[in-house]
Tab-separated table of N, CA and C in Angstrom:
chain	number	residue	atom	x	y	z
A	1	MET	N	0.249	-16.408	58.116
A	1	MET	CA	1.654	-16.312	57.863
A	1	MET	C	1.905	-15.186	56.881
A	2	ALA	N	2.866	-14.382	57.110
A	2	ALA	CA	3.180	-13.190	56.290
A	2	ALA	C	4.032	-13.624	55.089
A	3	GLU	N	3.684	-12.969	53.963
A	3	GLU	CA	4.444	-13.207	52.723
A	3	GLU	C	5.796	-12.517	52.841
A	4	PRO	N	6.834	-13.141	52.269
A	4	PRO	CA	8.144	-12.469	52.291
A	4	PRO	C	8.036	-11.258	51.375
A	5	GLN	N	8.758	-10.193	51.761
A	5	GLN	CA	8.774	-8.959	51.025
A	5	GLN	C	9.497	-9.216	49.677
A	6	GLN	N	8.833	-8.843	48.574
A	6	GLN	CA	9.414	-9.000	47.228
A	6	GLN	C	10.000	-7.651	46.776
A	7	PRO	N	11.031	-7.662	46.056
A	7	PRO	CA	11.566	-6.412	45.546
A	7	PRO	C	10.548	-5.692	44.657
A	8	THR	N	10.542	-4.402	44.671
A	8	THR	CA	9.609	-3.582	43.912
A	8	THR	C	9.720	-3.842	42.418
A	9	TRP	N	10.928	-4.085	41.974
A	9	TRP	CA	11.060	-4.251	40.553
A	9	TRP	C	10.349	-5.487	40.057
A	10	LEU	N	10.127	-6.465	40.891
A	10	LEU	CA	9.380	-7.666	40.471
A	10	LEU	C	7.913	-7.315	40.171
A	11	LYS	N	7.297	-6.453	40.986
A	11	LYS	CA	5.960	-6.011	40.740
A	11	LYS	C	5.928	-5.160	39.433
A	12	LEU	N	6.918	-4.390	39.262
A	12	LEU	CA	6.996	-3.538	38.030
A	12	LEU	C	7.215	-4.446	36.797
A	13	ALA	N	7.972	-5.533	36.986
A	13	ALA	CA	8.168	-6.380	35.866
A	13	ALA	C	6.894	-7.065	35.434
A	14	VAL	N	6.029	-7.435	36.403
A	14	VAL	CA	4.689	-8.033	36.041
A	14	VAL	C	3.858	-7.022	35.339
A	15	LEU	N	3.899	-5.778	35.807
A	15	LEU	CA	3.165	-4.667	35.167
A	15	LEU	C	3.694	-4.434	33.749
A	16	THR	N	4.991	-4.563	33.611
A	16	THR	CA	5.598	-4.395	32.288
A	16	THR	C	5.040	-5.450	31.306
A	17	VAL	N	4.884	-6.669	31.783
A	17	VAL	CA	4.293	-7.735	30.887
A	17	VAL	C	2.912	-7.361	30.448
A	18	ILE	N	2.116	-6.806	31.345
A	18	ILE	CA	0.725	-6.437	31.014
A	18	ILE	C	0.710	-5.282	29.993
A	19	VAL	N	1.532	-4.277	30.226
A	19	VAL	CA	1.606	-3.140	29.304
A	19	VAL	C	2.112	-3.536	27.953
A	20	LEU	N	3.114	-4.366	27.908
A	20	LEU	CA	3.690	-4.803	26.647
A	20	LEU	C	2.712	-5.698	25.884
A	21	ALA	N	1.958	-6.473	26.601
A	21	ALA	CA	0.915	-7.312	25.951
A	21	ALA	C	-0.168	-6.454	25.324
A	22	ALA	N	-0.585	-5.434	26.001
A	22	ALA	CA	-1.575	-4.482	25.440
A	22	ALA	C	-1.029	-3.761	24.250
A	23	ALA	N	0.212	-3.312	24.333
A	23	ALA	CA	0.825	-2.617	23.189
A	23	ALA	C	0.988	-3.544	22.010
A	24	ALA	N	1.348	-4.808	22.239
A	24	ALA	CA	1.461	-5.772	21.167
A	24	ALA	C	0.115	-5.989	20.503
A	25	GLY	N	-0.928	-6.039	21.247
A	25	GLY	CA	-2.287	-6.223	20.711
A	25	GLY	C	-2.669	-5.029	19.821
A	26	ILE	N	-2.431	-3.807	20.316
A	26	ILE	CA	-2.750	-2.619	19.493
A	26	ILE	C	-1.878	-2.602	18.229
A	27	SER	N	-0.613	-2.950	18.343
A	27	SER	CA	0.237	-2.963	17.152
A	27	SER	C	-0.203	-4.008	16.174
A	28	ALA	N	-0.606	-5.185	16.610
A	28	ALA	CA	-1.063	-6.234	15.714
A	28	ALA	C	-2.349	-5.835	15.014
A	29	PHE	N	-3.252	-5.209	15.765
A	29	PHE	CA	-4.511	-4.703	15.198
A	29	PHE	C	-4.252	-3.698	14.059
A	30	LYS	N	-3.396	-2.699	14.392
A	30	LYS	CA	-3.122	-1.624	13.418
A	30	LYS	C	-2.335	-2.164	12.198
A	31	SER	N	-1.428	-3.080	12.458
A	31	SER	CA	-0.687	-3.705	11.348
A	31	SER	C	-1.606	-4.437	10.412
A	32	SER	N	-2.544	-5.165	10.980
A	32	SER	CA	-3.530	-5.860	10.138
A	32	SER	C	-4.420	-4.883	9.383
A	33	ALA	N	-4.797	-3.778	9.988
A	33	ALA	CA	-5.606	-2.764	9.281
A	33	ALA	C	-4.845	-2.142	8.123
A	34	TYR	N	-3.555	-1.843	8.354
A	34	TYR	CA	-2.727	-1.280	7.266
A	34	TYR	C	-2.535	-2.280	6.174
A	35	SER	N	-2.308	-3.530	6.509
A	35	SER	CA	-2.162	-4.572	5.504
A	35	SER	C	-3.359	-4.779	4.627
A	36	THR	N	-4.527	-4.734	5.303
A	36	THR	CA	-5.792	-4.868	4.542
A	36	THR	C	-5.982	-3.656	3.562
A	37	ARG	N	-5.699	-2.455	4.072
A	37	ARG	CA	-5.822	-1.278	3.221
A	37	ARG	C	-4.863	-1.344	2.092
A	38	ALA	N	-3.642	-1.849	2.325
A	38	ALA	CA	-2.628	-1.933	1.269
A	38	ALA	C	-3.130	-2.935	0.180
A	39	GLN	N	-3.776	-4.014	0.566
A	39	GLN	CA	-4.317	-4.979	-0.378
A	39	GLN	C	-5.413	-4.345	-1.203
A	40	ILE	N	-6.233	-3.526	-0.584
A	40	ILE	CA	-7.328	-2.860	-1.306
A	40	ILE	C	-6.680	-1.887	-2.363
A	41	PHE	N	-5.707	-1.147	-1.915
A	41	PHE	CA	-5.021	-0.233	-2.912
A	41	PHE	C	-4.360	-1.010	-4.014
A	42	ALA	N	-3.808	-2.183	-3.677
A	42	ALA	CA	-3.151	-2.992	-4.737
A	42	ALA	C	-4.206	-3.455	-5.780
A	43	ALA	N	-5.380	-3.841	-5.286
A	43	ALA	CA	-6.414	-4.285	-6.200
A	43	ALA	C	-6.897	-3.131	-7.072
A	44	ARG	N	-7.065	-1.963	-6.458
A	44	ARG	CA	-7.499	-0.776	-7.241
A	44	ARG	C	-6.424	-0.419	-8.247
A	45	GLU	N	-5.145	-0.525	-7.831
A	45	GLU	CA	-4.060	-0.212	-8.814
A	45	GLU	C	-4.071	-1.208	-9.961
A	46	ALA	N	-4.262	-2.500	-9.668
A	46	ALA	CA	-4.317	-3.461	-10.750
A	46	ALA	C	-5.469	-3.143	-11.688
A	47	GLN	N	-6.614	-2.732	-11.217
A	47	GLN	CA	-7.741	-2.390	-12.025
A	47	GLN	C	-7.400	-1.158	-12.949
A	48	GLN	N	-6.688	-0.231	-12.366
A	48	GLN	CA	-6.281	0.926	-13.176
A	48	GLN	C	-5.350	0.490	-14.299
A	49	TRP	N	-4.425	-0.402	-13.988
A	49	TRP	CA	-3.514	-0.883	-15.078
A	49	TRP	C	-4.285	-1.652	-16.152
A	50	GLN	N	-5.280	-2.389	-15.734
A	50	GLN	CA	-6.094	-3.121	-16.742
A	50	GLN	C	-6.816	-2.058	-17.612
A	51	ASP	N	-7.372	-1.044	-16.959
A	51	ASP	CA	-8.050	0.005	-17.783
A	51	ASP	C	-7.020	0.667	-18.723
A	52	TYR	N	-5.797	0.880	-18.229
A	52	TYR	CA	-4.758	1.443	-19.089
A	52	TYR	C	-4.520	0.582	-20.323
A	53	GLN	N	-4.488	-0.712	-20.119
A	53	GLN	CA	-4.246	-1.606	-21.238
A	53	GLN	C	-5.411	-1.616	-22.229
A	54	VAL	N	-6.630	-1.547	-21.714
A	54	VAL	CA	-7.832	-1.483	-22.567
A	54	VAL	C	-7.798	-0.260	-23.434
A	55	VAL	N	-7.519	0.870	-22.814
A	55	VAL	CA	-7.453	2.117	-23.570
A	55	VAL	C	-6.323	2.096	-24.621
A	56	SER	N	-5.181	1.540	-24.215
A	56	SER	CA	-4.082	1.415	-25.148
A	56	SER	C	-4.444	0.559	-26.343
A	57	LEU	N	-5.118	-0.564	-26.119
A	57	LEU	CA	-5.567	-1.404	-27.196
A	57	LEU	C	-6.562	-0.660	-28.141
A	58	LYS	N	-7.461	0.056	-27.529
A	58	LYS	CA	-8.413	0.825	-28.363
A	58	LYS	C	-7.687	1.859	-29.236
A	59	LYS	N	-6.705	2.531	-28.635
A	59	LYS	CA	-5.918	3.543	-29.353
A	59	LYS	C	-5.161	2.857	-30.503
A	60	ASP	N	-4.511	1.738	-30.212
A	60	ASP	CA	-3.768	1.035	-31.245
A	60	ASP	C	-4.689	0.525	-32.331
A	61	ASN	N	-5.874	0.084	-31.971
A	61	ASN	CA	-6.816	-0.371	-32.972
A	61	ASN	C	-7.232	0.765	-33.880
A	62	LEU	N	-7.519	1.906	-33.288
A	62	LEU	CA	-7.822	3.086	-34.114
A	62	LEU	C	-6.677	3.464	-35.047
A	63	GLY	N	-5.442	3.395	-34.492
A	63	GLY	CA	-4.257	3.683	-35.337
A	63	GLY	C	-4.174	2.745	-36.493
A	64	LEU	N	-4.418	1.500	-36.293
A	64	LEU	CA	-4.446	0.515	-37.390
A	64	LEU	C	-5.499	0.869	-38.425
A	65	HIS	N	-6.710	1.196	-38.010
A	65	HIS	CA	-7.743	1.551	-38.913
A	65	HIS	C	-7.364	2.798	-39.720
A	66	ARG	N	-6.781	3.765	-39.046
A	66	ARG	CA	-6.350	4.976	-39.749
A	66	ARG	C	-5.244	4.661	-40.770
A	67	ASP	N	-4.289	3.846	-40.371
A	67	ASP	CA	-3.185	3.514	-41.294
A	67	ASP	C	-3.666	2.666	-42.494
A	68	ILE	N	-4.592	1.743	-42.260
A	68	ILE	CA	-5.157	0.984	-43.358
A	68	ILE	C	-5.925	1.889	-44.304
A	69	LEU	N	-6.697	2.757	-43.743
A	69	LEU	CA	-7.512	3.670	-44.555
A	69	LEU	C	-6.616	4.593	-45.386
A	70	ALA	N	-5.552	5.088	-44.740
A	70	ALA	CA	-4.629	5.966	-45.420
A	70	ALA	C	-3.887	5.211	-46.549
A	71	SER	N	-3.466	3.947	-46.238
A	71	SER	CA	-2.673	3.227	-47.222
A	71	SER	C	-3.525	2.782	-48.409
A	72	LEU	N	-4.807	2.547	-48.192
A	72	LEU	CA	-5.634	2.208	-49.321
A	72	LEU	C	-5.860	3.360	-50.231
A	73	GLY	N	-5.829	4.546	-49.666
A	73	GLY	CA	-5.980	5.752	-50.463
A	73	GLY	C	-7.361	5.855	-51.152
A	74	LEU	N	-8.397	5.455	-50.441
A	74	LEU	CA	-9.753	5.497	-51.024
A	74	LEU	C	-10.086	6.991	-51.291
A	75	SER	N	-10.557	7.186	-52.447
A	75	SER	CA	-10.984	8.507	-52.798
A	75	SER	C	-12.506	8.651	-52.781
A	76	GLU	N	-12.933	9.871	-52.821
A	76	GLU	CA	-14.406	10.037	-52.838
A	76	GLU	C	-15.006	9.525	-54.116
A	77	ALA	N	-14.219	9.543	-55.160
A	77	ALA	CA	-14.752	9.098	-56.478
A	77	ALA	C	-15.068	7.585	-56.411
A	78	LYS	N	-14.263	6.860	-55.686
A	78	LYS	CA	-14.478	5.393	-55.628
A	78	LYS	C	-15.658	5.042	-54.688
A	79	ALA	N	-15.912	5.900	-53.734
A	79	ALA	CA	-16.997	5.649	-52.801
A	79	ALA	C	-17.855	6.906	-52.667
A	80	PRO	N	-18.674	7.212	-53.674
A	80	PRO	CA	-19.420	8.398	-53.673
A	80	PRO	C	-20.528	8.515	-52.625
A	81	LYS	N	-21.013	7.381	-52.163
A	81	LYS	CA	-22.094	7.435	-51.168
A	81	LYS	C	-21.592	7.351	-49.718
A	82	ALA	N	-20.289	7.368	-49.526
A	82	ALA	CA	-19.705	7.321	-48.212
A	82	ALA	C	-20.112	8.605	-47.406
A	83	PRO	N	-20.533	8.454	-46.198
A	83	PRO	CA	-20.987	9.648	-45.435
A	83	PRO	C	-19.789	10.597	-45.123
A	84	LYS	N	-18.658	10.083	-45.039
A	84	LYS	CA	-17.456	10.944	-44.732
A	84	LYS	C	-16.411	10.668	-45.740
A	85	THR	N	-15.613	11.661	-45.953
A	85	THR	CA	-14.488	11.465	-46.831
A	85	THR	C	-13.378	10.696	-46.096
A	86	THR	N	-12.448	10.192	-46.808
A	86	THR	CA	-11.340	9.485	-46.199
A	86	THR	C	-10.566	10.390	-45.283
A	87	ALA	N	-10.352	11.600	-45.688
A	87	ALA	CA	-9.581	12.569	-44.868
A	87	ALA	C	-10.345	12.827	-43.556
A	88	ALA	N	-11.623	12.941	-43.673
A	88	ALA	CA	-12.415	13.217	-42.452
A	88	ALA	C	-12.402	12.003	-41.525
A	89	LYS	N	-12.466	10.800	-42.051
A	89	LYS	CA	-12.374	9.604	-41.227
A	89	LYS	C	-11.023	9.531	-40.527
A	90	ILE	N	-9.943	9.793	-41.292
A	90	ILE	CA	-8.654	9.785	-40.709
A	90	ILE	C	-8.483	10.814	-39.611
A	91	LYS	N	-9.037	11.978	-39.854
A	91	LYS	CA	-8.997	13.061	-38.847
A	91	LYS	C	-9.775	12.633	-37.575
A	92	GLY	N	-10.904	11.978	-37.795
A	92	GLY	CA	-11.706	11.486	-36.674
A	92	GLY	C	-10.958	10.481	-35.828
A	93	TYR	N	-10.271	9.563	-36.537
A	93	TYR	CA	-9.459	8.560	-35.849
A	93	TYR	C	-8.394	9.253	-35.032
A	94	GLU	N	-7.726	10.221	-35.613
A	94	GLU	CA	-6.602	10.916	-34.913
A	94	GLU	C	-7.113	11.698	-33.694
A	95	GLU	N	-8.296	12.286	-33.796
A	95	GLU	CA	-8.849	12.975	-32.654
A	95	GLU	C	-9.159	12.038	-31.520
A	96	GLU	N	-9.783	10.915	-31.917
A	96	GLU	CA	-10.149	9.899	-30.911
A	96	GLU	C	-8.853	9.298	-30.266
A	97	MET	N	-7.863	9.121	-31.061
A	97	MET	CA	-6.550	8.632	-30.521
A	97	MET	C	-5.951	9.632	-29.528
A	98	GLY	N	-6.108	10.937	-29.865
A	98	GLY	CA	-5.613	11.955	-28.917
A	98	GLY	C	-6.370	11.939	-27.609
A	99	ARG	N	-7.682	11.783	-27.727
A	99	ARG	CA	-8.503	11.695	-26.494
A	99	ARG	C	-8.136	10.448	-25.667
A	100	LEU	N	-7.916	9.336	-26.338
A	100	LEU	CA	-7.535	8.136	-25.669
A	100	LEU	C	-6.144	8.262	-24.991
A	101	ASN	N	-5.224	8.976	-25.650
A	101	ASN	CA	-3.901	9.205	-25.030
A	101	ASN	C	-4.037	9.989	-23.748
A	102	GLN	N	-4.952	10.980	-23.736
A	102	GLN	CA	-5.149	11.769	-22.478
A	102	GLN	C	-5.768	10.935	-21.443
A	103	GLU	N	-6.740	10.118	-21.840
A	103	GLU	CA	-7.401	9.236	-20.849
A	103	GLU	C	-6.393	8.236	-20.280
A	104	ARG	N	-5.529	7.712	-21.153
A	104	ARG	CA	-4.546	6.740	-20.750
A	104	ARG	C	-3.520	7.349	-19.728
A	105	ASP	N	-3.135	8.634	-20.060
A	105	ASP	CA	-2.213	9.354	-19.161
A	105	ASP	C	-2.805	9.583	-17.766
A	106	GLN	N	-4.143	9.914	-17.753
A	106	GLN	CA	-4.817	10.132	-16.506
A	106	GLN	C	-4.874	8.808	-15.704
A	107	ILE	N	-5.208	7.702	-16.373
A	107	ILE	CA	-5.246	6.407	-15.701
A	107	ILE	C	-3.916	6.050	-15.114
A	108	LYS	N	-2.867	6.341	-15.847
A	108	LYS	CA	-1.489	6.054	-15.375
A	108	LYS	C	-1.188	6.826	-14.124
A	109	LYS	N	-1.570	8.115	-14.074
A	109	LYS	CA	-1.302	8.941	-12.894
A	109	LYS	C	-2.066	8.374	-11.664
A	110	VAL	N	-3.312	7.977	-11.885
A	110	VAL	CA	-4.077	7.403	-10.791
A	110	VAL	C	-3.444	6.089	-10.294
A	111	ALA	N	-3.009	5.243	-11.213
A	111	ALA	CA	-2.386	4.006	-10.849
A	111	ALA	C	-1.090	4.202	-10.086
A	112	GLN	N	-0.326	5.159	-10.505
A	112	GLN	CA	0.956	5.462	-9.832
A	112	GLN	C	0.675	5.993	-8.401
A	113	SER	N	-0.343	6.837	-8.262
A	113	SER	CA	-0.710	7.354	-6.977
A	113	SER	C	-1.177	6.265	-6.021
A	114	LEU	N	-1.945	5.320	-6.563
A	114	LEU	CA	-2.406	4.216	-5.720
A	114	LEU	C	-1.227	3.318	-5.374
A	115	ALA	N	-0.267	3.131	-6.229
A	115	ALA	CA	0.925	2.369	-5.889
A	115	ALA	C	1.745	2.995	-4.773
A	116	ALA	N	1.858	4.303	-4.836
A	116	ALA	CA	2.596	5.037	-3.787
A	116	ALA	C	1.855	4.895	-2.397
A	117	GLN	N	0.553	4.985	-2.430
A	117	GLN	CA	-0.203	4.833	-1.189
A	117	GLN	C	-0.108	3.399	-0.678
A	118	GLU	N	-0.182	2.436	-1.569
A	118	GLU	CA	-0.005	1.052	-1.165
A	118	GLU	C	1.354	0.797	-0.549
A	119	GLU	N	2.420	1.343	-1.155
A	119	GLU	CA	3.760	1.143	-0.585
A	119	GLU	C	3.833	1.773	0.795
A	120	GLU	N	3.272	2.935	1.020
A	120	GLU	CA	3.281	3.599	2.313
A	120	GLU	C	2.540	2.776	3.360
A	121	LEU	N	1.396	2.246	3.002
A	121	LEU	CA	0.637	1.440	3.933
A	121	LEU	C	1.382	0.093	4.288
A	122	ALA	N	1.987	-0.508	3.250
A	122	ALA	CA	2.744	-1.721	3.487
A	122	ALA	C	3.939	-1.488	4.406
A	123	GLN	N	4.568	-0.326	4.271
A	123	GLN	CA	5.687	-0.016	5.140
A	123	GLN	C	5.212	0.164	6.569
A	124	LYS	N	4.057	0.836	6.770
A	124	LYS	CA	3.583	0.993	8.101
A	124	LYS	C	3.192	-0.360	8.734
A	125	ALA	N	2.552	-1.198	7.932
A	125	ALA	CA	2.203	-2.532	8.420
A	125	ALA	C	3.470	-3.327	8.816
A	126	GLY	N	4.485	-3.200	8.042
A	126	GLY	CA	5.754	-3.936	8.363
A	126	GLY	C	6.373	-3.427	9.649
A	127	GLU	N	6.377	-2.071	9.797
A	127	GLU	CA	6.953	-1.504	10.986
A	127	GLU	C	6.144	-1.885	12.231
A	128	LEU	N	4.825	-1.916	12.102
A	128	LEU	CA	3.996	-2.320	13.235
A	128	LEU	C	4.164	-3.832	13.532
A	129	GLY	N	4.452	-4.597	12.472
A	129	GLY	CA	4.760	-6.009	12.738
A	129	GLY	C	6.066	-6.179	13.524
A	130	LEU	N	7.033	-5.314	13.181
A	130	LEU	CA	8.274	-5.320	13.942
A	130	LEU	C	8.001	-4.885	15.387
A	131	ALA	N	7.134	-3.961	15.598
A	131	ALA	CA	6.777	-3.557	16.975
A	131	ALA	C	6.153	-4.698	17.759
A	132	VAL	N	5.323	-5.456	17.100
A	132	VAL	CA	4.717	-6.630	17.772
A	132	VAL	C	5.793	-7.611	18.214
A	133	ILE	N	6.786	-7.835	17.328
A	133	ILE	CA	7.914	-8.760	17.705
A	133	ILE	C	8.687	-8.184	18.875
A	134	LEU	N	8.967	-6.927	18.870
A	134	LEU	CA	9.728	-6.306	19.938
A	134	LEU	C	8.950	-6.429	21.259
A	135	PHE	N	7.654	-6.145	21.203
A	135	PHE	CA	6.845	-6.261	22.413
A	135	PHE	C	6.804	-7.698	22.960
A	136	GLN	N	6.712	-8.649	22.031
A	136	GLN	CA	6.697	-10.054	22.467
A	136	GLN	C	8.058	-10.438	23.069
A	137	LEU	N	9.154	-9.990	22.479
A	137	LEU	CA	10.448	-10.261	23.062
A	137	LEU	C	10.572	-9.605	24.459
A	138	GLY	N	9.990	-8.397	24.592
A	138	GLY	CA	9.978	-7.728	25.845
A	138	GLY	C	9.199	-8.504	26.900
A	139	ILE	N	8.044	-8.985	26.502
A	139	ILE	CA	7.242	-9.825	27.407
A	139	ILE	C	8.043	-11.061	27.848
A	140	MET	N	8.662	-11.701	26.891
A	140	MET	CA	9.460	-12.881	27.232
A	140	MET	C	10.574	-12.529	28.189
A	141	SER	N	11.273	-11.441	27.919
A	141	SER	CA	12.408	-11.039	28.760
A	141	SER	C	11.964	-10.690	30.135
A	142	SER	N	10.852	-9.952	30.249
A	142	SER	CA	10.369	-9.567	31.581
A	142	SER	C	9.894	-10.809	32.374
A	143	ALA	N	9.207	-11.702	31.692
A	143	ALA	CA	8.771	-12.954	32.397
A	143	ALA	C	9.967	-13.788	32.841
A	144	ALA	N	10.964	-13.816	31.970
A	144	ALA	CA	12.205	-14.623	32.348
A	144	ALA	C	12.870	-13.947	33.514
A	145	GLY	N	12.898	-12.625	33.548
A	145	GLY	CA	13.517	-11.909	34.636
A	145	GLY	C	12.816	-12.151	35.968
A	146	VAL	N	11.451	-12.218	35.920
A	146	VAL	CA	10.691	-12.495	37.127
A	146	VAL	C	10.970	-13.898	37.584
A	147	LEU	N	10.970	-14.865	36.679
A	147	LEU	CA	11.174	-16.265	37.050
A	147	LEU	C	12.563	-16.534	37.563
A	148	SER	N	13.559	-15.896	36.961
A	148	SER	CA	14.944	-16.133	37.345
A	148	SER	C	15.397	-15.100	38.410
A	149	ARG	N	14.579	-14.134	38.702
A	149	ARG	CA	14.902	-13.045	39.648
A	149	ARG	C	16.185	-12.296	39.246
A	150	LYS	N	16.259	-12.086	37.903
A	150	LYS	CA	17.373	-11.307	37.375
A	150	LYS	C	16.831	-9.950	36.814
A	151	LYS	N	17.207	-8.933	37.513
A	151	LYS	CA	16.727	-7.616	37.178
A	151	LYS	C	17.169	-7.159	35.778
A	152	ILE	N	18.331	-7.603	35.330
A	152	ILE	CA	18.828	-7.211	33.980
A	152	ILE	C	17.879	-7.606	32.863
A	153	LEU	N	17.284	-8.758	33.067
A	153	LEU	CA	16.312	-9.230	32.010
A	153	LEU	C	15.096	-8.317	31.976
A	154	TRP	N	14.639	-7.808	33.131
A	154	TRP	CA	13.523	-6.901	33.148
A	154	TRP	C	13.927	-5.589	32.496
A	155	LEU	N	15.121	-5.138	32.801
A	155	LEU	CA	15.625	-3.866	32.181
A	155	LEU	C	15.720	-4.032	30.647
A	156	LEU	N	16.137	-5.192	30.221
A	156	LEU	CA	16.156	-5.461	28.778
A	156	LEU	C	14.778	-5.399	28.175
A	157	SER	N	13.805	-5.910	28.910
A	157	SER	CA	12.425	-5.879	28.394
A	157	SER	C	11.941	-4.404	28.275
A	158	LEU	N	12.382	-3.564	29.201
A	158	LEU	CA	12.016	-2.121	29.083
A	158	LEU	C	12.567	-1.517	27.860
A	159	GLY	N	13.839	-1.857	27.548
A	159	GLY	CA	14.445	-1.334	26.327
A	159	GLY	C	13.730	-1.811	25.085
A	160	LEU	N	13.374	-3.091	25.048
A	160	LEU	CA	12.659	-3.659	23.908
A	160	LEU	C	11.290	-2.978	23.779
A	161	GLY	N	10.660	-2.782	24.906
A	161	GLY	CA	9.341	-2.129	24.967
A	161	GLY	C	9.409	-0.686	24.392
A	162	VAL	N	10.417	0.048	24.806
A	162	VAL	CA	10.582	1.440	24.312
A	162	VAL	C	10.800	1.429	22.802
A	163	TRP	N	11.611	0.492	22.356
A	163	TRP	CA	11.936	0.386	20.930
A	163	TRP	C	10.665	0.090	20.149
A	164	GLY	N	9.857	-0.829	20.660
A	164	GLY	CA	8.614	-1.161	20.055
A	164	GLY	C	7.612	0.021	20.064
A	165	LEU	N	7.619	0.793	21.192
A	165	LEU	CA	6.781	1.971	21.248
A	165	LEU	C	7.112	3.018	20.261
A	166	VAL	N	8.399	3.142	19.935
A	166	VAL	CA	8.841	4.063	18.896
A	166	VAL	C	8.153	3.768	17.597
A	167	TYR	N	8.150	2.524	17.199
A	167	TYR	CA	7.490	2.110	15.950
A	167	TYR	C	5.967	2.309	16.038
A	168	LEU	N	5.403	1.937	17.193
A	168	LEU	CA	3.966	2.079	17.370
A	168	LEU	C	3.529	3.554	17.255
A	169	VAL	N	4.156	4.376	18.030
A	169	VAL	CA	3.795	5.836	18.032
A	169	VAL	C	4.086	6.433	16.641
A	170	LYS	N	5.202	6.121	16.063
A	170	LYS	CA	5.493	6.641	14.693
A	170	LYS	C	4.382	6.345	13.724
A	171	ASN	N	3.836	5.164	13.803
A	171	ASN	CA	2.862	4.739	12.777
A	171	ASN	C	1.414	5.061	13.182
A	172	LEU	N	1.208	5.435	14.414
A	172	LEU	CA	-0.111	5.894	14.776
A	172	LEU	C	-0.277	7.400	14.590
A	173	ILE	N	0.811	8.116	14.766
A	173	ILE	CA	0.700	9.600	14.706
A	173	ILE	C	0.954	10.099	13.261
A	174	PHE	N	1.952	9.533	12.578
A	174	PHE	CA	2.353	10.064	11.284
A	174	PHE	C	1.676	9.326	10.181
């Protein structure tokens, strides 16, 4: 017995489901990869800010030592066996504080750079997540079109698929 002839668009609608499912899989995979990388950058950023705090505490501690030493006004006469004079110790503290300021500024730049990269990766992951949703809606629409034999639902799935492809291509190429 011969099968009744089906409209061509029904075969294309089934093919659309397959293509959209593959695109959704690729989008989900890439979204997950971007999310993982964003988490790694977030952890590295947090470590940089911890280092920033450690260096700040060291600098503040040296500042306190310098201030205490200066306020006590110890002279060489009171401590003749001291290896360094009070002025030399204060100068050493100030030099070390300057070095720590530079180190802290460098750490801050690195942390801010990591934050910017993390934000970019998180945005890509979010857009690819949106692409997955659009592809899934397209799959649903195409399947509903085949089941109900309504071509408009299949056409809607094509629109959703193209919209999802825009996000997918944007985040794979750029």
